[in-house]
Coordinates of C-alpha atoms in Angstrom, one line a residue:
Chain A
M63 CA 0.0 0.0 0.1
S64 CA 0.8 3.7 -0.2
R65 CA 3.6 5.1 2.2
F66 CA 1.4 8.3 3.0
T67 CA -1.3 5.6 4.7
Q68 CA 0.3 6.2 8.0
L69 CA -0.3 10.3 7.9
E70 CA -3.0 11.9 10.0
F71 CA -5.1 14.3 8.2
G72 CA -7.7 14.7 11.1
E73 CA -10.6 13.1 8.9
E74 CA -12.1 10.0 9.5
P75 CA -12.7 7.9 6.6
G76 CA -15.8 7.5 4.8
K77 CA -17.1 10.9 6.2
K78 CA -19.0 13.1 3.9
P79 CA -17.5 16.4 2.7
S80 CA -18.9 19.4 4.2
K81 CA -18.6 23.0 3.2
D82 CA -17.1 24.0 6.4
Q83 CA -14.6 21.8 6.2
G84 CA -13.7 23.1 2.6
E85 CA -11.5 20.1 0.8
A86 CA -13.4 16.8 -0.1
I87 CA -12.1 13.7 1.6
R88 CA -9.9 11.7 -0.7
N89 CA -11.8 8.5 -0.4
E90 CA -12.1 6.1 -3.4
R91 CA -15.6 7.9 -4.3
Y92 CA -13.3 11.2 -4.4
F93 CA -10.6 9.7 -6.9
Y94 CA -13.3 7.9 -8.8
Q95 CA -14.9 11.3 -9.6
E96 CA -11.7 12.7 -10.5
A97 CA -10.8 9.9 -12.8
V98 CA -14.2 10.1 -14.6
K99 CA -13.6 13.9 -14.8
Y100 CA -10.3 13.0 -16.7
W101 CA -11.7 10.5 -18.6
L102 CA -14.3 12.9 -19.9
N103 CA -11.8 15.2 -20.9
G104 CA -10.0 12.8 -23.1
D105 CA -6.9 12.9 -20.8
F106 CA -6.6 9.2 -20.0
E107 CA -3.3 8.8 -18.3
P108 CA -4.1 10.8 -15.4
A109 CA -7.5 9.0 -15.3
L110 CA -5.5 5.8 -15.2
R111 CA -3.6 7.0 -12.2
N112 CA -6.8 8.1 -10.4
F113 CA -8.6 5.0 -10.7
S114 CA -5.3 3.4 -9.5
R115 CA -5.8 5.7 -6.3
T116 CA -9.1 4.4 -5.7
L117 CA -7.8 0.9 -5.5
E118 CA -5.3 2.3 -3.1
K119 CA -7.7 3.4 -1.0
N120 CA -10.1 0.4 -1.1
S121 CA -8.7 -2.7 -3.4
S122 CA -12.4 -4.1 -3.8
F123 CA -13.4 -0.8 -5.3
Y124 CA -15.0 -2.6 -8.7
E125 CA -15.3 0.6 -10.8
G126 CA -11.7 0.9 -10.2
W127 CA -10.5 -2.0 -11.8
L128 CA -12.9 -1.7 -14.7
G129 CA -11.9 2.0 -15.2
Q130 CA -8.0 0.8 -15.2
I131 CA -8.9 -1.6 -18.1
L132 CA -10.7 0.8 -19.9
M133 CA -8.1 3.2 -19.5
L134 CA -5.3 0.8 -20.9
I135 CA -7.4 -0.1 -23.9
E136 CA -8.1 3.8 -24.5
L137 CA -4.3 4.4 -24.3
E138 CA -4.2 1.3 -26.7
E139 CA -2.2 -0.5 -24.8
Y140 CA -4.5 -3.9 -25.4
P141 CA -2.0 -6.8 -24.3
E142 CA -1.6 -5.3 -20.7
A143 CA -5.5 -4.3 -20.7
L144 CA -6.0 -8.3 -21.0
I145 CA -3.4 -9.0 -18.5
W146 CA -5.1 -6.5 -16.1
A147 CA -8.9 -8.0 -17.0
D148 CA -7.6 -11.4 -16.0
K149 CA -6.5 -10.2 -12.4
A150 CA -9.7 -8.1 -12.3
L151 CA -11.5 -11.5 -13.2
A152 CA -9.7 -13.3 -10.1
L153 CA -11.5 -10.9 -8.1
Y154 CA -14.6 -11.1 -9.9
P155 CA -15.0 -14.3 -11.6
E156 CA -17.1 -14.2 -15.0
H157 CA -17.9 -10.8 -14.3
P158 CA -19.9 -9.7 -17.6
E159 CA -18.3 -6.2 -18.0
I160 CA -14.9 -7.3 -17.2
L161 CA -15.7 -10.1 -20.0
A162 CA -17.0 -7.5 -22.2
T163 CA -13.8 -5.2 -21.7
K164 CA -11.4 -8.2 -22.5
A165 CA -13.5 -8.3 -25.9
I166 CA -13.2 -4.7 -26.7
A167 CA -9.1 -5.1 -25.8
C168 CA -9.4 -8.2 -28.1
V169 CA -11.4 -6.7 -31.2
R170 CA -9.4 -3.5 -31.0
D171 CA -6.1 -5.6 -31.1
A172 CA -7.3 -7.4 -34.3
K173 CA -7.8 -10.7 -32.4
I174 CA -11.4 -11.1 -33.4
D175 CA -11.8 -15.0 -32.6
K176 CA -11.0 -14.6 -29.3
A177 CA -13.0 -11.4 -28.8
L178 CA -15.9 -13.1 -30.4
A179 CA -15.7 -15.9 -27.7
Y180 CA -15.0 -13.7 -24.9
S181 CA -18.3 -11.3 -26.1
D182 CA -20.2 -14.4 -26.3
N183 CA -19.2 -15.5 -22.8
A184 CA -20.2 -12.0 -21.2
M185 CA -23.7 -12.2 -23.1
S186 CA -24.3 -15.6 -21.9
K187 CA -24.5 -13.9 -18.2
E188 CA -27.3 -12.4 -16.2
N189 CA -27.8 -9.0 -15.9
I190 CA -25.8 -7.9 -18.5
S191 CA -25.1 -3.8 -18.8
S192 CA -25.1 -1.4 -21.8
R193 CA -21.4 -2.0 -21.7
V194 CA -21.5 -5.3 -22.5
W195 CA -24.1 -4.8 -25.3
L196 CA -21.3 -2.1 -26.6
A197 CA -18.5 -4.6 -26.7
R198 CA -20.9 -6.7 -28.7
A199 CA -21.7 -4.2 -30.8
E200 CA -18.3 -3.2 -31.4
V201 CA -17.2 -6.9 -32.0
M202 CA -20.4 -7.1 -34.6
M203 CA -18.9 -4.4 -36.3
E204 CA -15.8 -5.9 -36.8
R205 CA -17.5 -8.9 -38.4
R206 CA -19.7 -6.6 -40.6
S207 CA -22.9 -7.9 -38.8
R208 CA -26.0 -6.0 -39.2
M209 CA -26.6 -6.9 -35.8
A210 CA -24.3 -4.0 -34.5
Q211 CA -26.9 -1.8 -34.7
D212 CA -29.5 -3.2 -32.6
C213 CA -27.1 -4.0 -30.2
I214 CA -26.3 -0.5 -29.8
S215 CA -30.3 0.3 -29.4
N216 CA -30.0 -2.1 -26.8
A217 CA -27.2 -0.4 -24.9
I218 CA -28.9 2.9 -24.9
S219 CA -32.4 1.4 -24.1
I220 CA -30.8 -0.2 -20.8
A221 CA -28.5 2.6 -20.1
G222 CA -30.6 4.6 -17.2
K223 CA -28.5 6.9 -15.8
A224 CA -25.5 6.6 -17.5
L225 CA -27.1 7.5 -20.8
P226 CA -24.8 10.3 -21.7
V227 CA -21.8 8.3 -21.2
V228 CA -23.3 5.4 -23.1
R229 CA -24.2 7.9 -25.8
L230 CA -20.8 9.1 -26.2
E231 CA -19.3 5.4 -26.1
A232 CA -21.8 4.5 -28.9
G233 CA -21.0 7.5 -30.8
K234 CA -17.3 6.8 -30.3
L235 CA -17.8 3.3 -31.8
L236 CA -19.7 4.2 -34.8
R237 CA -17.7 7.5 -35.6
R238 CA -14.5 5.2 -35.5
R239 CA -16.2 2.7 -38.0
K240 CA -16.7 6.3 -39.9
N241 CA -20.5 5.5 -39.6
Y242 CA -20.6 9.3 -39.4
S243 CA -24.6 9.7 -39.8
S244 CA -25.5 7.5 -36.9
A245 CA -22.4 8.4 -34.9
L246 CA -23.6 12.8 -35.1
E247 CA -26.6 12.1 -33.7
L248 CA -25.5 10.4 -30.6
L249 CA -22.7 12.6 -30.1
S250 CA -24.7 15.8 -30.7
Q251 CA -26.9 14.3 -27.6
A252 CA -23.9 13.4 -25.4
A253 CA -22.3 16.9 -26.0
K254 CA -25.6 18.4 -25.2
E255 CA -26.0 16.1 -22.1
L256 CA -21.9 16.6 -21.1
P257 CA -21.2 20.0 -22.1
Q258 CA -18.1 19.7 -19.7
S259 CA -17.0 17.0 -21.3
A260 CA -13.9 17.7 -23.8
L261 CA -13.8 14.1 -25.2
A262 CA -17.6 14.6 -26.2
W263 CA -16.8 17.7 -27.9
Y264 CA -13.8 16.8 -29.5
E265 CA -15.6 13.5 -30.9
L266 CA -18.4 15.3 -32.1
G267 CA -16.2 17.7 -34.2
C268 CA -14.4 14.7 -35.5
C269 CA -17.5 13.4 -36.7
Q270 CA -18.6 16.8 -38.0
A271 CA -15.2 17.0 -39.7
G272 CA -15.7 13.7 -41.3
M273 CA -19.1 15.1 -42.9
R274 CA -17.7 18.2 -44.0
F275 CA -19.9 20.3 -41.9
R276 CA -18.5 23.5 -40.7
E277 CA -19.6 23.2 -37.3
A278 CA -16.5 21.0 -36.7
E279 CA -14.4 24.1 -36.1
V280 CA -16.9 25.0 -33.1
A281 CA -16.9 21.7 -31.6
F282 CA -13.2 21.5 -31.5
E283 CA -12.9 25.2 -30.4
Q284 CA -15.4 24.2 -27.5
A285 CA -13.2 20.9 -26.6
L286 CA -10.2 23.5 -26.6
K287 CA -11.9 25.8 -24.4
I288 CA -12.6 23.0 -21.8
R289 CA -9.2 21.7 -22.1
P290 CA -6.8 24.3 -23.7
D291 CA -3.6 21.9 -23.8
W292 CA -5.2 18.8 -25.7
D293 CA -2.5 18.1 -28.5
L294 CA -5.1 16.2 -30.3
A295 CA -7.6 18.7 -30.4
Q296 CA -5.4 21.4 -31.5
A297 CA -4.0 18.9 -34.2
S298 CA -7.5 18.2 -35.4
L299 CA -8.4 21.7 -35.3
K300 CA -5.5 23.2 -37.4
K301 CA -6.0 20.3 -39.8
Y302 CA -9.4 21.3 -40.2
Q303 CA -8.6 24.9 -41.0
K304 CA -6.2 24.2 -43.5
R305 CA -8.4 21.8 -45.3
G306 CA -8.2 22.8 -49.1
L307 CA -10.0 25.2 -51.3
F308 CA -12.2 22.5 -52.9
R309 CA -13.4 21.5 -49.3
R310 CA -14.0 25.0 -48.0
L311 CA -15.8 26.0 -50.9
F312 CA -18.3 22.3 -51.0
G313 CA -18.0 22.1 -47.1
R314 CA -22.0 21.8 -45.8
G315 CA -23.3 23.3 -43.0
Chain B
M221 CA -15.6 -12.7 5.9
R222 CA -18.2 -10.7 3.8
C223 CA -17.8 -10.9 0.4
S224 CA -17.6 -7.4 -1.3
R225 CA -18.8 -8.4 -4.7
C226 CA -22.0 -10.7 -3.4
G227 CA -22.0 -9.8 0.2
F228 CA -21.9 -13.5 1.1
E229 CA -20.7 -14.2 4.7
N230 CA -18.2 -16.9 4.3
M231 CA -16.1 -18.7 6.9
P232 CA -12.9 -17.3 8.3
G233 CA -10.1 -18.4 6.4
Q234 CA -11.6 -19.0 3.1
K235 CA -10.0 -17.4 0.2
R236 CA -12.7 -17.6 -2.3
C237 CA -16.1 -16.7 -1.7
F238 CA -18.3 -19.8 -1.3
K239 CA -21.1 -18.2 -3.5
C240 CA -19.7 -16.6 -6.4
N241 CA -15.7 -17.4 -5.9
S242 CA -14.3 -14.1 -6.1
V243 CA -11.1 -13.7 -4.3
L244 CA -11.7 -12.4 -0.7
L245 CA -9.6 -9.4 0.3
T246 CA -8.6 -8.8 3.8
E247 CA -6.8 -6.0 5.4
D248 CA -3.6 -7.8 5.0
T249 CA -3.8 -9.2 1.4
P250 CA -1.3 -7.5 -0.6
V251 CA -2.8 -6.3 -4.0
T252 CA -1.2 -4.9 -6.9
I253 CA -3.0 -2.2 -8.2
E254 CA -0.7 -0.6 -10.4
P255 CA -1.4 -2.0 -13.9
P256 CA 1.3 -3.3 -16.3
R257 CA 2.3 -0.5 -18.9
M258 CA 3.8 -0.9 -22.3
A259 CA 7.1 0.4 -23.2
G260 CA 7.2 3.2 -25.7
W261 CA 9.5 1.3 -28.2
K262 CA 6.9 -1.7 -28.4
K263 CA 4.1 0.6 -29.9
P264 CA 5.3 0.6 -33.6
F265 CA 5.8 -3.1 -33.6
R266 CA 2.5 -3.7 -32.0
V267 CA 0.9 -1.2 -34.7
F268 CA 2.2 -3.2 -37.6
F269 CA 1.5 -6.8 -36.0
R270 CA -2.2 -5.5 -35.6
Q271 CA -2.1 -4.4 -39.3
V272 CA -1.2 -7.5 -40.7
R273 CA -3.6 -9.3 -38.6
R274 CA -6.2 -6.9 -39.5
L275 CA -5.1 -7.5 -43.1
N276 CA -5.6 -11.6 -42.3
K277 CA -8.9 -10.7 -40.9
G278 CA -7.9 -12.7 -37.7
Q279 CA -8.5 -16.0 -39.5
T280 CA -6.5 -19.1 -39.6
L281 CA -6.3 -21.0 -42.6
D282 CA -8.5 -23.6 -40.9
S283 CA -11.2 -21.4 -41.5
Y284 CA -11.4 -22.5 -44.9
P285 CA -11.9 -26.3 -44.8
G286 CA -11.6 -28.8 -47.4
R287 CA -9.1 -26.6 -49.5
L288 CA -6.2 -29.2 -49.6
P289 CA -7.1 -32.7 -49.8
H290 CA -6.7 -34.9 -46.3
W291 CA -3.9 -37.1 -47.7
L292 CA -1.5 -34.2 -48.5
K293 CA -2.2 -32.5 -44.9
N294 CA -1.3 -36.0 -43.4
F295 CA 1.5 -36.6 -45.7
S296 CA 3.2 -33.3 -44.9
R297 CA 2.9 -34.3 -41.0
S298 CA 5.5 -37.2 -41.6
V299 CA 9.0 -36.5 -41.2
L300 CA 10.7 -36.8 -44.4
P301 CA 8.0 -35.3 -46.5
G302 CA 8.1 -32.5 -43.8
L303 CA 11.7 -31.9 -44.2
L304 CA 11.5 -31.9 -47.9
L305 CA 8.5 -29.4 -47.9
S306 CA 10.4 -27.5 -45.4
V307 CA 13.2 -26.4 -48.0
I308 CA 10.7 -23.7 -48.9
P309 CA 10.3 -22.0 -45.5
G310 CA 6.7 -22.4 -44.4
L311 CA 5.7 -24.7 -47.1
A312 CA 5.4 -27.6 -44.9
H313 CA 3.2 -25.4 -42.4
V314 CA 0.8 -23.9 -45.4
V315 CA 0.1 -27.8 -46.1
Q316 CA 0.0 -28.8 -42.4
K317 CA -2.7 -25.4 -42.4
K318 CA -0.5 -24.3 -39.2
F319 CA 1.1 -21.4 -41.0
R320 CA -0.3 -18.7 -38.4
Q321 CA 2.2 -20.6 -36.1
V322 CA 5.6 -19.7 -38.1
W323 CA 4.7 -16.9 -40.2
Y324 CA 6.7 -14.5 -37.9
Y325 CA 9.6 -16.8 -38.5
V326 CA 9.1 -16.8 -42.2
L327 CA 9.1 -13.0 -42.3
A328 CA 11.9 -13.0 -40.3
W329 CA 13.8 -15.5 -42.4
L330 CA 13.0 -13.3 -45.5
V331 CA 14.0 -9.9 -43.9
F332 CA 17.1 -11.5 -42.7
L333 CA 17.8 -13.0 -46.2
I334 CA 17.3 -9.5 -48.1
L335 CA 19.6 -8.0 -45.6
A336 CA 22.3 -10.4 -46.2
I337 CA 22.1 -9.8 -49.9
V338 CA 22.3 -6.1 -49.0
F339 CA 25.1 -6.4 -47.0
Y340 CA 26.8 -9.3 -49.2
G341 CA 30.3 -9.3 -48.7
T342 CA 30.4 -7.7 -45.0
V343 CA 30.5 -8.9 -41.5
R344 CA 27.0 -7.6 -41.1
G345 CA 25.9 -9.8 -44.1
L346 CA 27.2 -12.8 -42.8
V347 CA 25.7 -12.4 -39.5
C348 CA 22.4 -11.7 -41.4
Y349 CA 23.0 -14.8 -43.6
S350 CA 23.9 -17.1 -40.5
L351 CA 20.5 -16.1 -38.4
A352 CA 18.8 -16.5 -41.7
I353 CA 20.0 -20.3 -41.7
V354 CA 19.1 -20.5 -37.9
L355 CA 15.7 -19.3 -38.6
H356 CA 15.2 -21.8 -41.5
A357 CA 16.8 -24.8 -39.3
W358 CA 13.9 -23.5 -36.8
I359 CA 11.2 -23.6 -39.1
V360 CA 12.3 -26.9 -41.1
I361 CA 12.4 -28.6 -37.1
H362 CA 9.2 -26.8 -36.3
A363 CA 7.5 -28.5 -39.0
S364 CA 8.6 -31.9 -38.9
L365 CA 10.8 -32.7 -36.0
R366 CA 9.4 -31.3 -33.0
Q367 CA 7.4 -33.9 -31.6
Y368 CA 10.2 -35.7 -31.4
I369 CA 12.3 -33.4 -29.6
S370 CA 11.8 -32.7 -26.1
D371 CA 14.4 -30.6 -24.2
L372 CA 16.8 -27.5 -24.8
Q373 CA 20.0 -29.6 -25.4
Q374 CA 18.1 -31.5 -28.0
R375 CA 16.8 -28.6 -29.7
I376 CA 20.4 -26.9 -29.7
I377 CA 21.9 -30.2 -31.4
A378 CA 19.1 -30.4 -33.8
I379 CA 19.2 -26.7 -35.0
A380 CA 22.8 -27.3 -35.5
L381 CA 22.4 -30.2 -37.4
V382 CA 19.8 -28.7 -39.8
S383 CA 21.5 -25.6 -39.9
L384 CA 24.4 -27.4 -41.5
C385 CA 22.1 -29.4 -44.2
I386 CA 20.7 -25.9 -45.1
Y387 CA 24.0 -24.0 -45.3
G388 CA 24.8 -26.9 -47.9
L389 CA 21.4 -26.5 -49.5
Y390 CA 22.3 -22.7 -50.0
W391 CA 25.7 -23.2 -51.1
L392 CA 24.4 -25.6 -53.8
V393 CA 21.5 -22.8 -54.8
A394 CA 24.5 -20.4 -54.8
L395 CA 26.5 -22.5 -57.0
S396 CA 23.7 -22.9 -59.6
I397 CA 23.0 -19.0 -59.4
R398 CA 26.9 -18.5 -59.7
D399 CA 26.8 -19.5 -63.2
H400 CA 24.9 -16.6 -64.5
V401 CA 25.5 -13.9 -62.1
A402 CA 28.2 -12.3 -60.7
G403 CA 29.3 -9.3 -58.5
G404 CA 31.8 -6.8 -58.0
Y405 CA 32.9 -3.4 -56.3
I406 CA 33.1 -0.2 -58.2
N407 CA 35.8 2.0 -57.4
F408 CA 34.8 5.3 -58.8
P409 CA 31.4 7.1 -58.6
V410 CA 29.2 7.4 -61.6
P411 CA 27.0 10.2 -60.9
Y412 CA 24.7 9.8 -64.2
Q413 CA 23.6 6.2 -63.0
N414 CA 23.8 6.9 -59.3
I415 CA 26.3 5.0 -58.8
E416 CA 29.0 5.7 -56.0
S417 CA 32.4 4.6 -55.1
G418 CA 32.5 1.2 -52.9
D419 CA 28.7 0.2 -54.1
Y420 CA 28.5 -3.5 -54.8
L421 CA 27.0 -4.3 -58.5
L422 CA 25.3 -7.4 -59.7
V423 CA 26.0 -8.8 -63.2
R424 CA 24.7 -10.9 -65.8
L425 CA 27.3 -13.3 -67.0
Y426 CA 27.4 -13.8 -70.8
P427 CA 29.6 -16.7 -72.4
P428 CA 33.2 -14.9 -73.6
G429 CA 33.1 -13.1 -76.7
L430 CA 29.4 -13.5 -77.3
R431 CA 28.6 -9.8 -76.4
L432 CA 29.6 -6.5 -78.1
Y433 CA 29.8 -3.9 -75.7
A434 CA 28.7 -0.3 -76.2
R435 CA 30.4 3.0 -74.7
G436 CA 29.5 3.4 -70.9
D437 CA 28.9 -0.2 -70.2
L438 CA 29.7 -1.4 -67.1
V439 CA 31.4 -4.7 -67.0
L440 CA 33.1 -7.0 -64.3
I441 CA 36.7 -8.0 -64.6
Q442 CA 37.7 -10.8 -62.9
Q443 CA 41.4 -10.5 -61.6
Y444 CA 42.8 -13.4 -60.4
Y445 CA 45.5 -11.8 -58.2
R446 CA 42.8 -9.8 -56.3
D447 CA 40.6 -11.0 -53.6
H448 CA 37.6 -9.4 -55.4
D449 CA 36.3 -9.0 -58.6
F450 CA 35.8 -5.2 -60.0
I451 CA 33.4 -3.3 -62.0
V452 CA 35.0 -1.0 -64.7
Q453 CA 33.3 1.3 -67.5
V454 CA 34.2 0.8 -71.0
I455 CA 35.4 4.2 -72.7
G456 CA 36.9 3.3 -76.1
L457 CA 35.7 1.0 -78.7
P458 CA 38.2 -1.0 -81.0
G459 CA 39.9 1.2 -83.3
E460 CA 38.9 4.3 -81.8
T461 CA 41.6 7.2 -80.4
V462 CA 41.0 7.8 -76.7
E463 CA 43.0 11.0 -75.1
V464 CA 42.5 12.5 -71.6
I465 CA 42.1 16.5 -72.3
E466 CA 41.6 18.7 -69.4
G467 CA 40.4 16.0 -67.4
R468 CA 38.0 14.6 -69.5
Y469 CA 37.8 11.7 -72.1
V470 CA 38.3 12.8 -75.6
I471 CA 37.3 10.0 -78.5
N472 CA 38.3 10.7 -81.8
G473 CA 38.4 14.2 -81.2
I474 CA 34.7 14.6 -79.4
P475 CA 35.1 15.4 -75.5
L476 CA 32.6 13.1 -73.8
K477 CA 30.6 14.1 -70.8
N478 CA 32.2 13.9 -67.3
D479 CA 29.5 12.9 -65.1
I480 CA 28.6 10.1 -67.7
Y481 CA 32.4 8.9 -68.2
P482 CA 34.3 10.1 -65.2
V483 CA 37.9 9.9 -65.8
P484 CA 40.1 8.5 -62.8
P485 CA 42.1 10.9 -60.7
F486 CA 45.6 9.2 -61.7
L487 CA 44.9 9.7 -65.2
Q488 CA 44.1 13.6 -64.8
S489 CA 47.4 14.5 -63.9
W490 CA 49.2 14.0 -67.3
P491 CA 48.1 14.2 -71.3
F492 CA 47.2 10.6 -72.4
S493 CA 46.6 9.4 -75.7
S494 CA 46.0 6.1 -77.2
I495 CA 44.6 4.1 -80.5
I496 CA 42.7 1.2 -79.2
Q497 CA 43.6 -2.0 -81.4
E498 CA 41.1 -4.4 -83.0
N499 CA 39.3 -6.8 -80.7
K500 CA 40.3 -4.7 -77.6
Y501 CA 38.3 -2.2 -75.6
F502 CA 39.5 0.8 -73.4
I503 CA 38.4 0.7 -69.8
S504 CA 38.2 3.1 -67.1
A505 CA 38.7 2.1 -63.2
D506 CA 40.3 4.0 -60.4
F507 CA 43.4 1.5 -60.1
H508 CA 46.1 -0.2 -62.5
L509 CA 44.5 -3.5 -63.2
Y510 CA 45.6 -4.2 -66.2
R511 CA 48.7 -3.2 -68.2
G512 CA 47.7 -2.1 -71.8
M513 CA 44.5 -3.1 -73.8
L514 CA 42.1 -5.6 -72.5
P515 CA 41.1 -8.1 -74.7
S516 CA 37.4 -8.6 -75.4
K517 CA 37.6 -11.9 -74.6
V518 CA 38.5 -11.5 -71.2
D519 CA 35.1 -9.7 -70.2
I520 CA 32.7 -12.0 -68.3
G521 CA 29.8 -9.6 -68.1
N522 CA 27.7 -6.7 -67.7

């Protein structure tokens, strides 16, 4: 565990933050919220660090394990994500969401057969969540199956409170597959529901740029307003602004 | 002890939950919370192999049943046919429908073989050549002998023996190619053809006296008192007058371009003039390789 565990801060663990105390109690929930904040800003490296810190506080905090695997996938470290998913599966055997993340890692690492097996396994469990459906959709898209759209619809229909994030994830997935028209609808709604998410605006911008919509510039600028030092958004904005005369003339929107 | 996943109250001392089989964490259970990370240098390799897998659609050859007759698949699994088929690395595996197990060895073998040709005649070339042989040997063993070899010592002995056989095979192939192709170093730059001094050029061999050479042809000269053969340039044809005036070749009073027909430095220092005899050529090179005119029969290729 951490070398700071013996330090006394004068706070009791699990105590709710109050306005009088000023700073919030740094328990696993606090770091989890921080991690999610970084994640929604597209800053995956600090998000991963914060997910690790949640586990430092509470090693049986499931969301921390899942978040770490997802961040490793976002950072394109797929073999590491698989190793970590296996470790998480030792703690949470046969958990459908972890199996689904394994499927995502495999499908992005172009190991389609394995991805399908993991996805099948995840789908065979009870109480499957939106994430499992999204993983299924990704595998189906890789196999160019028409069922992918149904899987996304299912994911959205059972999302509940996580609907904005599910829309964002589904939009990202569709945008990566260059299905811009479907992605645009989801990402527009996600950007409306998560206005402080640089990632949502960036994804929306990429989608609009893919469709040659002039609103892409606004979306990239909005992403940069939330996270000014984001190299990826800056590069995308510059690339969009430097588009050729033909595209400028015939751009839509 | 309560399970953090399902909430089931387990007996003390249990390591896994009786209900959901989760690992039960106690206060003193050491848990690694830092995930493994990828080294930066691995990224381009992973991207490359991912692209290869994507091109392959992640499918094995087994995805196409009935492509090869069953008897051929069984035939290739026996030792001798496996060895014979593996003369071409990976062929036995293709027949056995397990090429995916060795495709990276075959790729590495190909890369080392190309590097050996590129660096031919140097230590690097020799190293690449040796590695290509060892890889080929491993592919052969993988195809047919692997089931009979269990420990490391046997593997090393097998690789050494098969490497020797493959070396002999490569030698035979090289001998057969040698009758048609040869190579040599060039000791002067030819800017017009983007050739630099020290380049190693491969030439096609012709029977002696069969071919008439044109001005500017690069020909290989065999010198029995030197270690390597050398490439030279044909400047003067039989019966012509060759002169060197102001650092340029002049043929029958017509000056030649210096970038196409470069004059070696040792010829630039004094005026030179000569009439070429019949059946002989005037050749240009940056060393004294032959005194007098070169008989056309000595030329061995271009």
